Amino acid sequence: MTATSLRSHTAKDLAQMARQHGIPGWHSMRKDELIGALSSVARKRMSPRRQPGGESPPKKTALSEISSQNGSAKQKSETPPHIRHDILVMQQKKAVLKNLALNDSSKFDQDREDRLVVMVRDPYWLHAHWSLSQPSIDRAQAAMGQRWHHSQPTLRVFRIMEAGSTVLDRDIAIHGGVSNWYVDVTDPPCSFRMEIGYLSADGTFYTLARSNCVQTPSPDANETVDENWSDVAENADRIFAMSGGYTPQGTSRELQEILETRLHRPLGSPMHTRYGNGAAMDSNSGLELAVDAEVTIFGVTSRTAHVTLKGVPINVRPDGTFSAKLKLTEQRQVIPIVASASDGVEQRTVILALDRNTKVMEPLFRDISKPT
C-alpha cells in the first residue's frame, strides 16, 4: 500500500480504511492527510518481522479486507441448501400432478393408442377411464409452448342433444397419478361424451383423447350398480350395456377392450364371443330357456284406509303405502284396487288392465366350422 495506490481511492474509502486501522482523528482528516496516515501505517507493518527465508508474510491491504467482507456477505445471502431442496421437491410434485401419462408400463400396453373410455355407473354417475402415453404428453407440451406452464389437466364433459350436436356441459380439473375419474351428471336420461387434455389460462384446450358416447338410464329404470370399481366384475354386462355396448350403432371398441382386459373374459353375446372347439363340446347338451313373469303393484293412500286387490285385503303400512305381487299369466287381466275410508263414507277404485303375450321363436344355430 503506497501513496500512489492510495490516491486512486476516494476520500470515503480512505476514511473507511483509516477507521479500520484505528488511526485517531480520521473523521476530521482531509484526503492528503488520510493518505499520509495510511502510508505511515503501511510502512510500520512492512518493516518489522521477516520470515526465516527472508520473505515477508503476505499482508492484506485494507481494500482487500473490504472486498473479502463483501464476498462473504454475498455468500451469506445465497439460498440455504435445505430451502433449495424443498423447492426442488415441490417442482417435482407439481410435474407429477400435471403429467397424465402413467409411468407404470405394466398397466397398459405402450403400443396401444391413447384412449378415453366412459362407463355408466347409474343415472347420476359416469366413470371415465384413460390410457395416455408419455410421447403424447410431450407433444402437448411442445404444441402449447408458453401456455403449457399455466395449463391445467382437464376432463371436458359434453352433453349430446337430440339433434346430435354437442354442448359443453362443464370442465373438470383433474391431476396426474391416476387413470380414472368419477363424474356426476344431472337430468337423466341423457347422452354424454368426454374429452381429456390440457386447458390453458386463455381458454385454449389441447385434446389428447375423445371418449365413446353413453346414455344414462332413467332414475326408475332400476339399473343402478354399486359405486366401487371392484363390483364392476359382477355387473360388467350391465355396465357394458348402459355404456352403449349393445346399441344399434355398434359396440365401442375401446370400452370392450378395457373391460375384457381387466376382467379377463369376453363381453357380449356368446354368439359373438365364443370360438374354437370349446363351443362344440357343449353343442349336444341342449339349451333350455324358460321365462315367466310377475308384476308388482304399489301405491299410496290414507294410512287408516282399507285396501283390497281383486277383493283380497292388502296391508297398508303406517306411512300409507302398500304393495303386492301378482303372477302375470298368459291372458288379459283386469285388476281392481279399492280403497275405503275407515268411517265407510268414501271409496275410491282404480282398475289396471294387464295383457301378457309370450312368443317363443325358433332356435338359431351357428356353424362353428366357419370362421367368423
Coordinates of C-alpha atoms in Angstrom, one line a residue, residues 177-368:
G177 CA -51.0 -40.1 -11.0
V178 CA -54.5 -41.6 -11.6
S179 CA -56.1 -43.2 -14.6
N180 CA -59.9 -42.8 -13.8
W181 CA -62.3 -40.2 -12.5
Y182 CA -65.9 -40.3 -11.3
V183 CA -68.2 -37.6 -12.9
D184 CA -71.6 -36.6 -11.5
V185 CA -74.2 -35.7 -14.1
T186 CA -77.8 -34.5 -14.0
D187 CA -81.1 -34.7 -15.9
P188 CA -81.2 -38.5 -16.6
P189 CA -81.8 -40.0 -19.1
C190 CA -79.2 -38.0 -21.1
S191 CA -76.3 -38.7 -23.5
F192 CA -72.8 -37.6 -22.9
R193 CA -69.2 -37.9 -24.2
M194 CA -65.9 -36.6 -22.9
E195 CA -62.5 -35.3 -23.9
I196 CA -59.3 -35.3 -21.9
G197 CA -56.5 -32.8 -22.3
Y198 CA -54.9 -29.5 -21.1
L199 CA -56.8 -26.2 -20.6
S200 CA -54.6 -23.1 -20.8
A201 CA -55.3 -19.9 -19.0
D202 CA -56.6 -18.2 -22.1
G203 CA -59.2 -20.9 -22.7
T204 CA -57.4 -22.9 -25.4
F205 CA -57.9 -26.6 -25.0
Y206 CA -55.4 -29.2 -26.3
T207 CA -57.2 -32.6 -26.8
L208 CA -55.4 -35.8 -26.1
A209 CA -58.3 -38.3 -26.5
R210 CA -62.0 -38.5 -27.1
S211 CA -64.4 -40.9 -25.4
N212 CA -67.3 -43.1 -26.6
C213 CA -70.9 -41.8 -26.3
V214 CA -73.0 -43.1 -23.4
Q215 CA -76.6 -42.6 -22.2
T216 CA -77.6 -42.5 -18.5
P217 CA -80.7 -44.6 -17.7
S218 CA -83.9 -43.2 -16.2
P219 CA -83.9 -43.0 -12.4
D220 CA -86.7 -45.5 -12.2
A221 CA -85.0 -48.0 -14.5
N222 CA -83.5 -49.9 -11.6
E223 CA -80.2 -50.1 -13.5
T224 CA -78.0 -48.7 -10.7
V225 CA -75.0 -50.7 -9.6
D226 CA -72.6 -50.4 -6.6
E227 CA -70.2 -47.5 -6.7
N228 CA -66.9 -49.3 -6.2
W229 CA -64.7 -50.4 -9.2
S230 CA -64.3 -53.8 -7.6
D231 CA -68.0 -54.5 -8.2
V232 CA -67.7 -54.0 -12.0
A233 CA -66.8 -57.7 -12.4
E234 CA -70.2 -58.7 -11.0
N235 CA -72.1 -56.1 -13.1
A236 CA -69.8 -55.9 -16.2
D237 CA -72.5 -56.9 -18.7
R238 CA -75.0 -54.4 -17.2
I239 CA -72.4 -51.6 -17.2
F240 CA -71.4 -52.6 -20.8
A241 CA -75.0 -52.3 -21.9
M242 CA -75.7 -48.9 -20.2
S243 CA -72.4 -47.5 -21.6
G244 CA -73.5 -48.2 -25.2
G245 CA -72.2 -51.7 -25.6
Y246 CA -75.3 -53.1 -27.2
T247 CA -76.6 -50.1 -29.1
P248 CA -77.7 -50.3 -32.7
Q249 CA -74.7 -48.1 -33.7
G250 CA -72.4 -50.9 -32.6
T251 CA -70.1 -51.7 -29.7
S252 CA -67.5 -49.3 -28.5
R253 CA -64.2 -51.0 -29.2
E254 CA -62.3 -49.1 -26.5
L255 CA -64.9 -49.8 -23.9
Q256 CA -65.0 -53.5 -24.8
E257 CA -61.2 -53.8 -24.7
I258 CA -60.7 -52.1 -21.4
L259 CA -63.4 -54.3 -19.7
E260 CA -62.2 -57.5 -21.3
T261 CA -58.6 -56.7 -20.3
R262 CA -59.5 -56.0 -16.7
L263 CA -62.0 -58.9 -16.3
H264 CA -60.0 -61.4 -18.4
R265 CA -63.1 -62.6 -20.2
P266 CA -65.1 -61.7 -23.3
L267 CA -68.1 -59.4 -23.1
G268 CA -71.2 -59.5 -25.3
S269 CA -73.5 -62.2 -26.6
P270 CA -71.9 -65.7 -26.7
M271 CA -72.9 -65.9 -30.3
H272 CA -70.2 -63.3 -31.0
T273 CA -67.6 -64.1 -28.3
R274 CA -67.2 -67.9 -28.1
Y275 CA -64.8 -69.5 -30.5
G276 CA -63.0 -72.8 -31.1
N277 CA -63.7 -76.4 -30.1
G278 CA -64.9 -75.3 -26.6
A279 CA -68.2 -74.3 -28.1
A280 CA -68.6 -77.6 -29.9
M281 CA -68.1 -79.6 -26.7
D282 CA -71.4 -78.2 -25.3
S283 CA -73.4 -78.3 -28.5
N284 CA -75.1 -81.7 -27.7
S285 CA -76.2 -80.8 -24.2
G286 CA -79.2 -78.8 -25.5
L287 CA -80.0 -75.2 -24.5
E288 CA -83.1 -74.7 -22.3
L289 CA -84.9 -71.4 -21.8
A290 CA -88.0 -70.9 -19.7
V291 CA -89.5 -67.5 -19.0
D292 CA -92.1 -66.4 -16.5
A293 CA -93.3 -63.0 -15.3
E294 CA -94.9 -61.4 -12.3
V295 CA -96.0 -57.8 -11.7
T296 CA -95.6 -55.6 -8.7
I297 CA -98.4 -53.3 -7.9
F298 CA -97.8 -50.5 -5.4
G299 CA -99.5 -47.3 -4.4
V300 CA -100.3 -44.9 -1.5
T301 CA -103.4 -44.0 0.3
S302 CA -104.6 -42.7 3.7
R303 CA -102.8 -44.7 6.5
T304 CA -106.2 -45.6 8.0
A305 CA -107.8 -46.7 4.8
H306 CA -108.8 -50.3 3.9
V307 CA -107.4 -51.5 0.6
T308 CA -108.3 -54.6 -1.4
L309 CA -106.8 -56.0 -4.6
K310 CA -109.2 -58.2 -6.6
G311 CA -111.2 -58.4 -3.4
V312 CA -108.3 -59.6 -1.3
P313 CA -107.3 -57.2 1.6
I314 CA -103.8 -55.7 1.4
N315 CA -101.8 -54.5 4.3
V316 CA -101.4 -50.7 4.5
R317 CA -98.1 -49.5 6.1
P318 CA -98.0 -46.7 8.7
D319 CA -97.0 -44.2 6.0
G320 CA -99.9 -45.1 3.8
T321 CA -98.0 -47.1 1.2
F322 CA -98.9 -50.6 0.0
S323 CA -97.6 -53.2 -2.5
A324 CA -98.5 -56.6 -3.8
K325 CA -97.1 -59.1 -6.3
L326 CA -99.2 -61.0 -8.9
K327 CA -98.3 -63.6 -11.3
L328 CA -98.6 -62.4 -14.9
T329 CA -100.4 -65.2 -16.7
E330 CA -101.0 -65.7 -20.5
Q331 CA -104.2 -63.8 -20.6
R332 CA -105.7 -60.4 -20.2
Q333 CA -106.3 -59.5 -16.5
V334 CA -108.5 -56.8 -15.1
I335 CA -107.3 -55.9 -11.6
P336 CA -109.4 -53.6 -9.4
I337 CA -107.8 -51.8 -6.5
V338 CA -110.3 -50.4 -4.0
A339 CA -109.6 -48.1 -1.1
S340 CA -112.3 -47.4 1.5
A341 CA -112.2 -44.7 4.3
S342 CA -112.2 -46.0 7.8
D343 CA -115.5 -44.4 8.5
G344 CA -117.1 -46.0 5.4
V345 CA -118.1 -42.7 3.9
E346 CA -115.8 -42.6 0.9
Q347 CA -114.5 -45.3 -1.5
R348 CA -112.1 -44.9 -4.5
T349 CA -111.3 -47.5 -7.2
V350 CA -108.5 -47.9 -9.7
I351 CA -108.6 -50.6 -12.4
L352 CA -105.5 -52.0 -14.0
A353 CA -105.7 -53.9 -17.3
L354 CA -102.7 -56.1 -18.0
D355 CA -102.1 -58.3 -21.0
R356 CA -99.3 -60.9 -21.4
N357 CA -98.5 -62.3 -24.9
T358 CA -95.4 -64.6 -25.0
K359 CA -94.0 -65.8 -28.3
V360 CA -91.3 -68.5 -28.5
M361 CA -89.1 -68.0 -31.5
E362 CA -87.3 -70.7 -33.5
P363 CA -83.8 -71.6 -32.2
L364 CA -80.8 -70.2 -34.1
F365 CA -77.7 -72.3 -34.7
R366 CA -74.3 -71.1 -35.8
D367 CA -71.9 -73.2 -37.9
I368 CA -68.7 -73.2 -35.7

